[in-house]
PDB file of C-alpha atoms in Angstrom:
ATOM      1  CA  MET A 199      23.485 -91.078 121.260  1.00  0.00           C
ATOM      2  CA  ALA A 200      24.016 -87.421 118.411  1.00  0.00           C
ATOM      3  CA  PHE A 201      22.583 -87.580 115.075  1.00  0.00           C
ATOM      4  CA  PHE A 202      21.496 -85.649 112.630  1.00  0.00           C
ATOM      5  CA  THR A 203      18.611 -85.232 109.448  1.00  0.00           C
ATOM      6  CA  THR A 204      20.337 -85.387 105.540  1.00  0.00           C
ATOM      7  CA  SER A 205      18.092 -82.893 103.410  1.00  0.00           C
ATOM      8  CA  ASP A 206      16.208 -86.426 102.011  1.00  0.00           C
ATOM      9  CA  ASP A 207      15.375 -86.129 106.025  1.00  0.00           C
ATOM     10  CA  ARG A 208      17.325 -89.407 107.082  1.00  0.00           C
ATOM     11  CA  ASP A 209      18.235 -89.654 110.571  1.00  0.00           C
ATOM     12  CA  LEU A 210      22.440 -90.581 110.205  1.00  0.00           C
ATOM     13  CA  TYR A 211      24.052 -90.902 113.551  1.00  0.00           C
ATOM     14  CA  PHE A 212      27.477 -89.711 114.404  1.00  0.00           C
ATOM     15  CA  LYS A 213      30.225 -89.989 116.632  1.00  0.00           C
ATOM     16  CA  ASP A 214      32.105 -86.723 117.097  1.00  0.00           C
ATOM     17  CA  THR A 215      34.499 -87.278 120.336  1.00  0.00           C
ATOM     18  CA  GLY A 216      37.451 -85.871 121.264  1.00  0.00           C
ATOM     19  CA  SER A 217      39.957 -82.297 120.367  1.00  0.00           C
ATOM     20  CA  GLY A 218      42.649 -81.292 118.421  1.00  0.00           C
ATOM     21  CA  THR A 219      42.272 -81.989 114.436  1.00  0.00           C
ATOM     22  CA  PRO A 220      39.358 -83.488 113.140  1.00  0.00           C
ATOM     23  CA  LEU A 221      39.513 -86.704 111.260  1.00  0.00           C
ATOM     24  CA  LEU A 222      36.046 -87.770 109.943  1.00  0.00           C
ATOM     25  CA  CYS A 223      36.514 -91.576 110.040  1.00  0.00           C
ATOM     26  CA  LEU A 224      33.985 -92.988 106.548  1.00  0.00           C
ATOM     27  CA  ALA A 225      33.650 -96.851 107.570  1.00  0.00           C
ATOM     28  CA  GLY A 226      33.345 -99.727 105.267  1.00  0.00           C
ATOM     29  CA  LEU A 227      30.693-100.890 102.413  1.00  0.00           C
ATOM     30  CA  THR A 228      28.726-102.526 105.053  1.00  0.00           C
ATOM     31  CA  ARG A 229      30.063-100.896 108.303  1.00  0.00           C
ATOM     32  CA  ASN A 230      29.929 -99.010 110.492  1.00  0.00           C
ATOM     33  CA  THR A 231      31.467 -96.462 113.840  1.00  0.00           C
ATOM     34  CA  LYS A 232      32.675 -99.580 114.959  1.00  0.00           C
ATOM     35  CA  ASP A 233      35.397-100.447 112.954  1.00  0.00           C
ATOM     36  CA  PHE A 234      37.649 -97.214 114.492  1.00  0.00           C
ATOM     37  CA  SER A 235      37.769 -98.837 117.584  1.00  0.00           C
ATOM     38  CA  PHE A 236      41.226-100.387 117.261  1.00  0.00           C
ATOM     39  CA  LEU A 237      42.548 -96.835 116.541  1.00  0.00           C
ATOM     40  CA  ALA A 238      40.877 -94.508 119.021  1.00  0.00           C
ATOM     41  CA  PRO A 239      42.928 -94.926 121.641  1.00  0.00           C
ATOM     42  CA  TYR A 240      45.770 -94.201 119.344  1.00  0.00           C
ATOM     43  CA  VAL A 241      44.715 -91.008 119.254  1.00  0.00           C
ATOM     44  CA  THR A 242      42.729 -89.290 121.917  1.00  0.00           C
ATOM     45  CA  ASP A 243      45.242 -86.185 120.558  1.00  0.00           C
ATOM     46  CA  LEU A 244      42.845 -85.751 117.783  1.00  0.00           C
ATOM     47  CA  ARG A 245      39.028 -84.672 117.542  1.00  0.00           C
ATOM     48  CA  LEU A 246      37.834 -88.594 115.698  1.00  0.00           C
ATOM     49  CA  ILE A 247      34.285 -88.205 114.322  1.00  0.00           C
ATOM     50  CA  ALA A 248      32.849 -91.227 112.460  1.00  0.00           C
ATOM     51  CA  MET A 249      29.295 -91.330 111.113  1.00  0.00           C
ATOM     52  CA  ASP A 250      26.905 -94.877 110.496  1.00  0.00           C
ATOM     53  CA  TYR A 251      25.777 -94.199 106.678  1.00  0.00           C
ATOM     54  CA  ARG A 252      22.657 -94.794 105.539  1.00  0.00           C
ATOM     55  CA  GLY A 253      20.534 -98.492 106.289  1.00  0.00           C
ATOM     56  CA  ARG A 254      24.370 -98.920 108.286  1.00  0.00           C
ATOM     57  CA  GLY A 255      24.364 -99.152 112.385  1.00  0.00           C
ATOM     58  CA  GLN A 256      21.927 -96.859 113.835  1.00  0.00           C
ATOM     59  CA  SER A 257      21.497 -94.582 110.792  1.00  0.00           C
ATOM     60  CA  ASP A 258      17.795 -94.538 109.487  1.00  0.00           C
ATOM     61  CA  TYR A 259      17.077 -97.454 106.247  1.00  0.00           C
ATOM     62  CA  ASP A 260      16.554 -96.065 102.983  1.00  0.00           C
ATOM     63  CA  PRO A 261      13.566 -97.111 101.685  1.00  0.00           C
ATOM     64  CA  ASP A 262      14.850 -96.543  98.338  1.00  0.00           C
ATOM     65  CA  PHE A 263      18.183 -98.832  98.119  1.00  0.00           C
ATOM     66  CA  MET A 264      19.470 -96.928  95.615  1.00  0.00           C
ATOM     67  CA  ASN A 265      20.284 -94.339  97.430  1.00  0.00           C
ATOM     68  CA  TYR A 266      22.898 -96.005  98.792  1.00  0.00           C
ATOM     69  CA  ASN A 267      25.168 -94.392  96.778  1.00  0.00           C
ATOM     70  CA  VAL A 268      28.431 -92.965  97.102  1.00  0.00           C
ATOM     71  CA  PRO A 269      27.444 -89.987  94.953  1.00  0.00           C
ATOM     72  CA  ARG A 270      24.081 -90.245  98.075  1.00  0.00           C
ATOM     73  CA  GLU A 271      25.921 -91.196 100.661  1.00  0.00           C
ATOM     74  CA  SER A 272      29.082 -88.423  99.850  1.00  0.00           C
ATOM     75  CA  GLN A 273      26.207 -85.748 100.390  1.00  0.00           C
ATOM     76  CA  ASP A 274      24.928 -87.210 103.373  1.00  0.00           C
ATOM     77  CA  VAL A 275      29.302 -86.849 104.215  1.00  0.00           C
ATOM     78  CA  ILE A 276      28.522 -82.754 103.195  1.00  0.00           C
ATOM     79  CA  GLU A 277      25.806 -82.621 105.402  1.00  0.00           C
ATOM     80  CA  LEU A 278      27.787 -83.822 107.925  1.00  0.00           C
ATOM     81  CA  LEU A 279      30.818 -81.707 107.640  1.00  0.00           C
ATOM     82  CA  ASP A 280      28.115 -78.572 108.279  1.00  0.00           C
ATOM     83  CA  HIS A 281      25.903 -79.672 111.189  1.00  0.00           C
ATOM     84  CA  LEU A 282      29.194 -79.649 113.085  1.00  0.00           C
ATOM     85  CA  GLY A 283      30.510 -76.601 111.585  1.00  0.00           C
ATOM     86  CA  LEU A 284      33.495 -77.620 109.950  1.00  0.00           C
ATOM     87  CA  ASP A 285      34.715 -76.204 107.008  1.00  0.00           C
ATOM     88  CA  ARG A 286      37.733 -78.460 106.039  1.00  0.00           C
ATOM     89  CA  VAL A 287      38.646 -82.082 108.190  1.00  0.00           C
ATOM     90  CA  ALA A 288      40.783 -85.015 107.096  1.00  0.00           C
ATOM     91  CA  VAL A 289      38.962 -87.987 105.811  1.00  0.00           C
ATOM     92  CA  LEU A 290      40.911 -91.435 106.790  1.00  0.00           C
ATOM     93  CA  GLY A 291      38.480 -94.068 104.506  1.00  0.00           C
ATOM     94  CA  THR A 292      38.709 -97.490 104.522  1.00  0.00           C
ATOM     95  CA  SER A 293      36.859 -99.983 101.731  1.00  0.00           C
ATOM     96  CA  ARG A 294      33.597 -97.901 100.718  1.00  0.00           C
ATOM     97  CA  GLY A 295      34.729 -95.147 102.195  1.00  0.00           C
ATOM     98  CA  GLY A 296      37.943 -94.521 100.403  1.00  0.00           C
ATOM     99  CA  LEU A 297      35.896 -94.597  97.907  1.00  0.00           C
ATOM    100  CA  ILE A 298      33.342 -91.408  99.296  1.00  0.00           C
ATOM    101  CA  ALA A 299      37.075 -89.600 100.406  1.00  0.00           C
ATOM    102  CA  MET A 300      37.966 -89.966  95.783  1.00  0.00           C
ATOM    103  CA  ALA A 301      33.927 -88.892  95.636  1.00  0.00           C
ATOM    104  CA  LEU A 302      33.923 -85.615  97.489  1.00  0.00           C
ATOM    105  CA  ALA A 303      37.644 -85.055  95.241  1.00  0.00           C
ATOM    106  CA  ILE A 304      36.278 -84.010  92.579  1.00  0.00           C
ATOM    107  CA  SER A 305      33.230 -82.368  94.094  1.00  0.00           C
ATOM    108  CA  HIS A 306      33.902 -80.141  97.412  1.00  0.00           C
ATOM    109  CA  PRO A 307      38.129 -81.174  97.701  1.00  0.00           C
ATOM    110  CA  GLU A 308      37.559 -77.637  99.356  1.00  0.00           C
ATOM    111  CA  ARG A 309      36.821 -79.539 102.119  1.00  0.00           C
ATOM    112  CA  LEU A 310      39.844 -81.770 102.489  1.00  0.00           C
ATOM    113  CA  ARG A 311      42.786 -81.338 104.045  1.00  0.00           C
ATOM    114  CA  ALA A 312      44.481 -83.837 103.411  1.00  0.00           C
ATOM    115  CA  VAL A 313      43.017 -88.280 103.296  1.00  0.00           C
ATOM    116  CA  VAL A 314      44.135 -91.296 103.959  1.00  0.00           C
ATOM    117  CA  LEU A 315      42.710 -94.533 101.989  1.00  0.00           C
ATOM    118  CA  ASN A 316      42.208 -97.597 103.993  1.00  0.00           C
ATOM    119  CA  ASP A 317      43.032-100.071 101.304  1.00  0.00           C
ATOM    120  CA  VAL A 318      41.640 -98.779  98.058  1.00  0.00           C
ATOM    121  CA  GLY A 319      42.162 -97.341  95.229  1.00  0.00           C
ATOM    122  CA  PRO A 320      40.990 -96.686  91.497  1.00  0.00           C
ATOM    123  CA  VAL A 321      41.206 -99.763  90.447  1.00  0.00           C
ATOM    124  CA  ILE A 322      39.093-103.290  92.449  1.00  0.00           C
ATOM    125  CA  GLU A 323      40.117-106.668  91.402  1.00  0.00           C
ATOM    126  CA  PRO A 324      37.531-108.392  90.244  1.00  0.00           C
ATOM    127  CA  THR A 325      38.327-112.074  93.118  1.00  0.00           C
ATOM    128  CA  GLY A 326      37.422-108.971  96.248  1.00  0.00           C
ATOM    129  CA  ILE A 327      34.745-107.558  94.657  1.00  0.00           C
ATOM    130  CA  ALA A 328      33.485-111.578  93.667  1.00  0.00           C
ATOM    131  CA  LYS A 329      34.387-111.946  97.787  1.00  0.00           C
ATOM    132  CA  ILE A 330      31.602-109.321  98.720  1.00  0.00           C
ATOM    133  CA  MET A 331      29.009-110.638  96.581  1.00  0.00           C
ATOM    134  CA  GLY A 332      29.540-113.975  98.451  1.00  0.00           C
ATOM    135  CA  TYR A 333      28.209-112.528 102.164  1.00  0.00           C
ATOM    136  CA  ILE A 334      26.946-109.307 101.043  1.00  0.00           C
ATOM    137  CA  GLY A 335      23.558-108.760 102.615  1.00  0.00           C
ATOM    138  CA  LYS A 336      23.022-113.083 103.522  1.00  0.00           C
ATOM    139  CA  GLN A 337      22.484-113.620 107.296  1.00  0.00           C
ATOM    140  CA  PRO A 338      25.185-115.146 109.326  1.00  0.00           C
ATOM    141  CA  VAL A 339      25.494-118.691 109.851  1.00  0.00           C
ATOM    142  CA  SER A 340      26.171-118.220 113.208  1.00  0.00           C
ATOM    143  CA  LYS A 341      23.878-117.964 116.615  1.00  0.00           C
ATOM    144  CA  THR A 342      26.382-116.509 118.816  1.00  0.00           C
ATOM    145  CA  TYR A 343      29.225-114.228 119.154  1.00  0.00           C
ATOM    146  CA  ASP A 344      31.770-116.790 119.897  1.00  0.00           C
ATOM    147  CA  HIS A 345      30.315-119.018 116.730  1.00  0.00           C
ATOM    148  CA  ALA A 346      30.868-115.888 114.704  1.00  0.00           C
ATOM    149  CA  ALA A 347      34.139-115.911 115.851  1.00  0.00           C
ATOM    150  CA  GLN A 348      35.933-118.378 114.843  1.00  0.00           C
ATOM    151  CA  ALA A 349      34.102-118.917 111.654  1.00  0.00           C
ATOM    152  CA  LEU A 350      36.097-115.526 110.796  1.00  0.00           C
ATOM    153  CA  GLN A 351      39.420-116.770 112.360  1.00  0.00           C
ATOM    154  CA  HIS A 352      38.838-119.612 109.996  1.00  0.00           C
ATOM    155  CA  VAL A 353      37.452-118.216 107.170  1.00  0.00           C
ATOM    156  CA  MET A 354      40.752-115.028 107.117  1.00  0.00           C
ATOM    157  CA  GLU A 355      43.263-116.493 108.486  1.00  0.00           C
ATOM    158  CA  PRO A 356      45.264-117.158 105.302  1.00  0.00           C
ATOM    159  CA  GLN A 357      44.939-113.240 104.719  1.00  0.00           C
ATOM    160  CA  PHE A 358      45.395-112.405 108.936  1.00  0.00           C
ATOM    161  CA  PRO A 359      47.415-115.166 110.041  1.00  0.00           C
ATOM    162  CA  GLY A 360      47.662-115.422 114.082  1.00  0.00           C
ATOM    163  CA  ILE A 361      44.948-112.708 115.071  1.00  0.00           C
ATOM    164  CA  SER A 362      44.099-114.006 117.961  1.00  0.00           C
ATOM    165  CA  LEU A 363      40.109-115.400 119.310  1.00  0.00           C
ATOM    166  CA  ASP A 364      39.699-112.497 120.927  1.00  0.00           C
ATOM    167  CA  ARG A 365      40.312-109.945 118.147  1.00  0.00           C
ATOM    168  CA  TRP A 366      38.112-111.560 115.855  1.00  0.00           C
ATOM    169  CA  ARG A 367      35.217-111.598 118.929  1.00  0.00           C
ATOM    170  CA  GLN A 368      35.246-107.700 118.312  1.00  0.00           C
ATOM    171  CA  VAL A 369      35.063-107.220 114.717  1.00  0.00           C
ATOM    172  CA  ALA A 370      32.310-110.122 115.832  1.00  0.00           C
ATOM    173  CA  GLU A 371      30.041-107.710 117.628  1.00  0.00           C
ATOM    174  CA  PHE A 372      30.970-104.574 115.340  1.00  0.00           C
ATOM    175  CA  GLN A 373      29.977-106.040 111.866  1.00  0.00           C
ATOM    176  CA  TYR A 374      26.889-108.584 113.735  1.00  0.00           C
ATOM    177  CA  GLU A 375      23.739-107.554 116.386  1.00  0.00           C
ATOM    178  CA  GLN A 376      23.205-110.384 118.879  1.00  0.00           C
ATOM    179  CA  THR A 377      18.851-111.561 119.048  1.00  0.00           C
ATOM    180  CA  ALA A 378      16.677-113.675 120.495  1.00  0.00           C
ATOM    181  CA  ASP A 379      17.070-115.516 117.313  1.00  0.00           C
ATOM    182  CA  GLY A 380      21.158-116.019 116.346  1.00  0.00           C
ATOM    183  CA  LEU A 381      22.607-113.129 115.199  1.00  0.00           C
ATOM    184  CA  ALA A 382      21.791-110.320 112.595  1.00  0.00           C
ATOM    185  CA  LEU A 383      23.139-108.197 110.972  1.00  0.00           C
ATOM    186  CA  ARG A 384      23.795-104.695 111.738  1.00  0.00           C
ATOM    187  CA  TYR A 385      22.658-103.185 108.604  1.00  0.00           C
ATOM    188  CA  ASP A 386      19.705-103.213 105.565  1.00  0.00           C
ATOM    189  CA  PRO A 387      19.989-105.810 103.335  1.00  0.00           C
ATOM    190  CA  ALA A 388      18.820-104.240 100.744  1.00  0.00           C
ATOM    191  CA  LEU A 389      22.173-103.562 100.180  1.00  0.00           C
ATOM    192  CA  ARG A 390      23.151-106.610  98.244  1.00  0.00           C
ATOM    193  CA  THR A 391      20.108-105.339  95.881  1.00  0.00           C
ATOM    194  CA  ALA A 392      21.696-102.307  95.927  1.00  0.00           C
ATOM    195  CA  LEU A 393      24.727-103.261  94.420  1.00  0.00           C
ATOM    196  CA  MET A 394      23.320-105.909  92.079  1.00  0.00           C
ATOM    197  CA  ASP A 395      21.096-103.111  90.379  1.00  0.00           C
ATOM    198  CA  GLN A 396      23.434-100.638  89.945  1.00  0.00           C
ATOM    199  CA  ALA A 397      25.866-102.842  88.187  1.00  0.00           C
ATOM    200  CA  ALA A 398      23.093-104.102  86.033  1.00  0.00           C
ATOM    201  CA  ALA A 399      22.702-100.124  84.973  1.00  0.00           C
ATOM    202  CA  GLY A 400      26.219-100.021  83.311  1.00  0.00           C
ATOM    203  CA  GLU A 401      29.459 -99.058  83.690  1.00  0.00           C
ATOM    204  CA  THR A 402      31.415 -97.920  86.399  1.00  0.00           C
ATOM    205  CA  PRO A 403      32.635 -94.738  85.883  1.00  0.00           C
ATOM    206  CA  ASP A 404      36.706 -94.202  85.615  1.00  0.00           C
ATOM    207  CA  LEU A 405      38.405 -93.733  89.514  1.00  0.00           C
ATOM    208  CA  TRP A 406      40.836 -93.219  87.384  1.00  0.00           C
ATOM    209  CA  ALA A 407      39.468 -89.818  87.002  1.00  0.00           C
ATOM    210  CA  PHE A 408      38.610 -89.495  90.998  1.00  0.00           C
ATOM    211  CA  PHE A 409      42.015 -90.414  92.537  1.00  0.00           C
ATOM    212  CA  GLU A 410      43.881 -87.478  90.606  1.00  0.00           C
ATOM    213  CA  ALA A 411      41.409 -84.905  92.252  1.00  0.00           C
ATOM    214  CA  LEU A 412      43.190 -85.199  95.276  1.00  0.00           C
ATOM    215  CA  ARG A 413      46.919 -84.235  93.746  1.00  0.00           C
ATOM    216  CA  ASP A 414      46.992 -81.401  95.289  1.00  0.00           C
ATOM    217  CA  ILE A 415      45.412 -82.841  98.957  1.00  0.00           C
ATOM    218  CA  PRO A 416      48.084 -84.649 100.804  1.00  0.00           C
ATOM    219  CA  THR A 417      46.936 -88.259 101.107  1.00  0.00           C
ATOM    220  CA  GLY A 418      48.306 -91.242 101.984  1.00  0.00           C
ATOM    221  CA  VAL A 419      47.532 -95.173 101.402  1.00  0.00           C
ATOM    222  CA  ILE A 420      47.613 -98.002 103.631  1.00  0.00           C
ATOM    223  CA  ARG A 421      47.630-102.312 101.728  1.00  0.00           C
ATOM    224  CA  GLY A 422      47.609-105.181 103.058  1.00  0.00           C
ATOM    225  CA  ALA A 423      50.514-106.948 102.036  1.00  0.00           C
ATOM    226  CA  ASN A 424      47.166-110.005 101.116  1.00  0.00           C
ATOM    227  CA  SER A 425      44.710-107.094  99.553  1.00  0.00           C
ATOM    228  CA  ASP A 426      42.315-108.322  97.372  1.00  0.00           C
ATOM    229  CA  ILE A 427      40.999-105.639  97.268  1.00  0.00           C
ATOM    230  CA  LEU A 428      44.025-103.403  96.825  1.00  0.00           C
ATOM    231  CA  GLY A 429      46.460-105.110  94.363  1.00  0.00           C
ATOM    232  CA  THR A 430      50.286-103.447  94.360  1.00  0.00           C
ATOM    233  CA  GLU A 431      49.992-102.896  90.690  1.00  0.00           C
ATOM    234  CA  THR A 432      47.033-100.237  91.393  1.00  0.00           C
ATOM    235  CA  LEU A 433      49.484 -99.123  94.254  1.00  0.00           C
ATOM    236  CA  ILE A 434      52.124 -98.948  92.167  1.00  0.00           C
ATOM    237  CA  GLU A 435      50.319 -96.523  88.926  1.00  0.00           C
ATOM    238  CA  MET A 436      48.994 -94.269  91.537  1.00  0.00           C
ATOM    239  CA  HIS A 437      52.130 -93.617  92.541  1.00  0.00           C
ATOM    240  CA  LYS A 438      52.810 -92.670  89.560  1.00  0.00           C
ATOM    241  CA  ARG A 439      49.563 -89.904  89.039  1.00  0.00           C
ATOM    242  CA  HIS A 440      50.315 -88.188  92.592  1.00  0.00           C
ATOM    243  CA  PRO A 441      53.621 -87.371  93.349  1.00  0.00           C
ATOM    244  CA  GLY A 442      53.522 -86.462  96.579  1.00  0.00           C
ATOM    245  CA  LEU A 443      51.329 -89.649  97.997  1.00  0.00           C
ATOM    246  CA  ILE A 444      53.150 -91.982 100.766  1.00  0.00           C
ATOM    247  CA  SER A 445      51.967 -96.105 101.177  1.00  0.00           C
ATOM    248  CA  VAL A 446      52.893 -97.915 103.370  1.00  0.00           C
ATOM    249  CA  GLU A 447      51.935-101.954 102.962  1.00  0.00           C
ATOM    250  CA  VAL A 448      51.608-104.010 106.480  1.00  0.00           C
ATOM    251  CA  PRO A 449      52.129-107.204 106.606  1.00  0.00           C
ATOM    252  CA  ASP A 450      49.929-110.321 108.028  1.00  0.00           C
ATOM    253  CA  ARG A 451      46.892-108.320 106.562  1.00  0.00           C
ATOM    254  CA  GLY A 452      44.902-108.127 103.869  1.00  0.00           C
ATOM    255  CA  HIS A 453      41.219-106.265 103.676  1.00  0.00           C
ATOM    256  CA  VAL A 454      40.952-104.536 105.452  1.00  0.00           C
ATOM    257  CA  PRO A 455      44.117-103.506 108.127  1.00  0.00           C
ATOM    258  CA  PHE A 456      42.737-103.079 110.991  1.00  0.00           C
ATOM    259  CA  LEU A 457      44.173 -99.635 111.313  1.00  0.00           C
ATOM    260  CA  ASP A 458      45.910 -99.749 114.807  1.00  0.00           C
ATOM    261  CA  GLU A 459      49.246-101.264 113.321  1.00  0.00           C
ATOM    262  CA  PRO A 460      52.217 -99.806 114.522  1.00  0.00           C
ATOM    263  CA  GLN A 461      52.802 -99.056 110.169  1.00  0.00           C
ATOM    264  CA  SER A 462      49.516 -97.591 109.202  1.00  0.00           C
ATOM    265  CA  LEU A 463      49.983 -95.115 112.550  1.00  0.00           C
ATOM    266  CA  ASN A 464      52.532 -93.431 111.597  1.00  0.00           C
ATOM    267  CA  LEU A 465      51.666 -93.377 107.822  1.00  0.00           C
ATOM    268  CA  ILE A 466      47.421 -91.641 109.438  1.00  0.00           C
ATOM    269  CA  ARG A 467      51.215 -89.496 111.309  1.00  0.00           C
ATOM    270  CA  LYS A 468      52.629 -88.633 108.374  1.00  0.00           C
ATOM    271  CA  VAL A 469      49.675 -87.149 106.518  1.00  0.00           C
ATOM    272  CA  LEU A 470      48.158 -84.999 109.067  1.00  0.00           C
ATOM    273  CA  ASP A 471      51.470 -83.472 109.907  1.00  0.00           C
ATOM    274  CA  ALA A 472      51.331 -82.255 106.380  1.00  0.00           C
ATOM    275  CA  ALA A 473      48.652 -82.001 105.980  1.00  0.00           C
TER     276      ALA A 473
END
């Protein structure tokens, strides 16, 4: 297993496999490196790098949960790139990872070769935020992966029709850890408190300025057709503000596409080819 130590002395886990063009994969808010397992078999010609943010997966939890924020996580990304000796990378950012990519476009644009945003943009739909706050930081009720898979299939069927129980069991294994007492979260539950306290501290910054910082960087957007996070009107506006933007809508997917869909894979390749 590979770890690097941040400037504030946290040990963060990362995976670095393959060779070729480096593609840095940044996961969703509560997710980890396992999130890109469905993508990996289709990009064996690339150097695939993924990391667990602080407080997620196998990385250290932060005793100061207010450090679970996009600016600090963006700095952790830069420190990982420095650790690996990489000047520039393409970034594939899922949800929270996409917000980090946009933040890097402001703070370190010279480090970005290209960016793919997986079902995220400068406007996050209120219904999606409400759904996230409904589950984040709460321990799973299910005691086994099989039970969790059934629960996921039931809850996600409207956004992800026709997905097999086997696929949902894989997702459950990515999200939860089996313990003697049942399933447990693979992230620090204090992430919920961090989000609530940060929201109470003030308004969210205007993310359009962050997105517009991508204008000179080859950029693509993958949107789940049933997404409750990235709205169609937001995507239309993104095209207006980034004339070179390319996007694709993945049918029968919500938040977030698995990235092994043909539409997702084709868009990733197009963006990398343009870099």
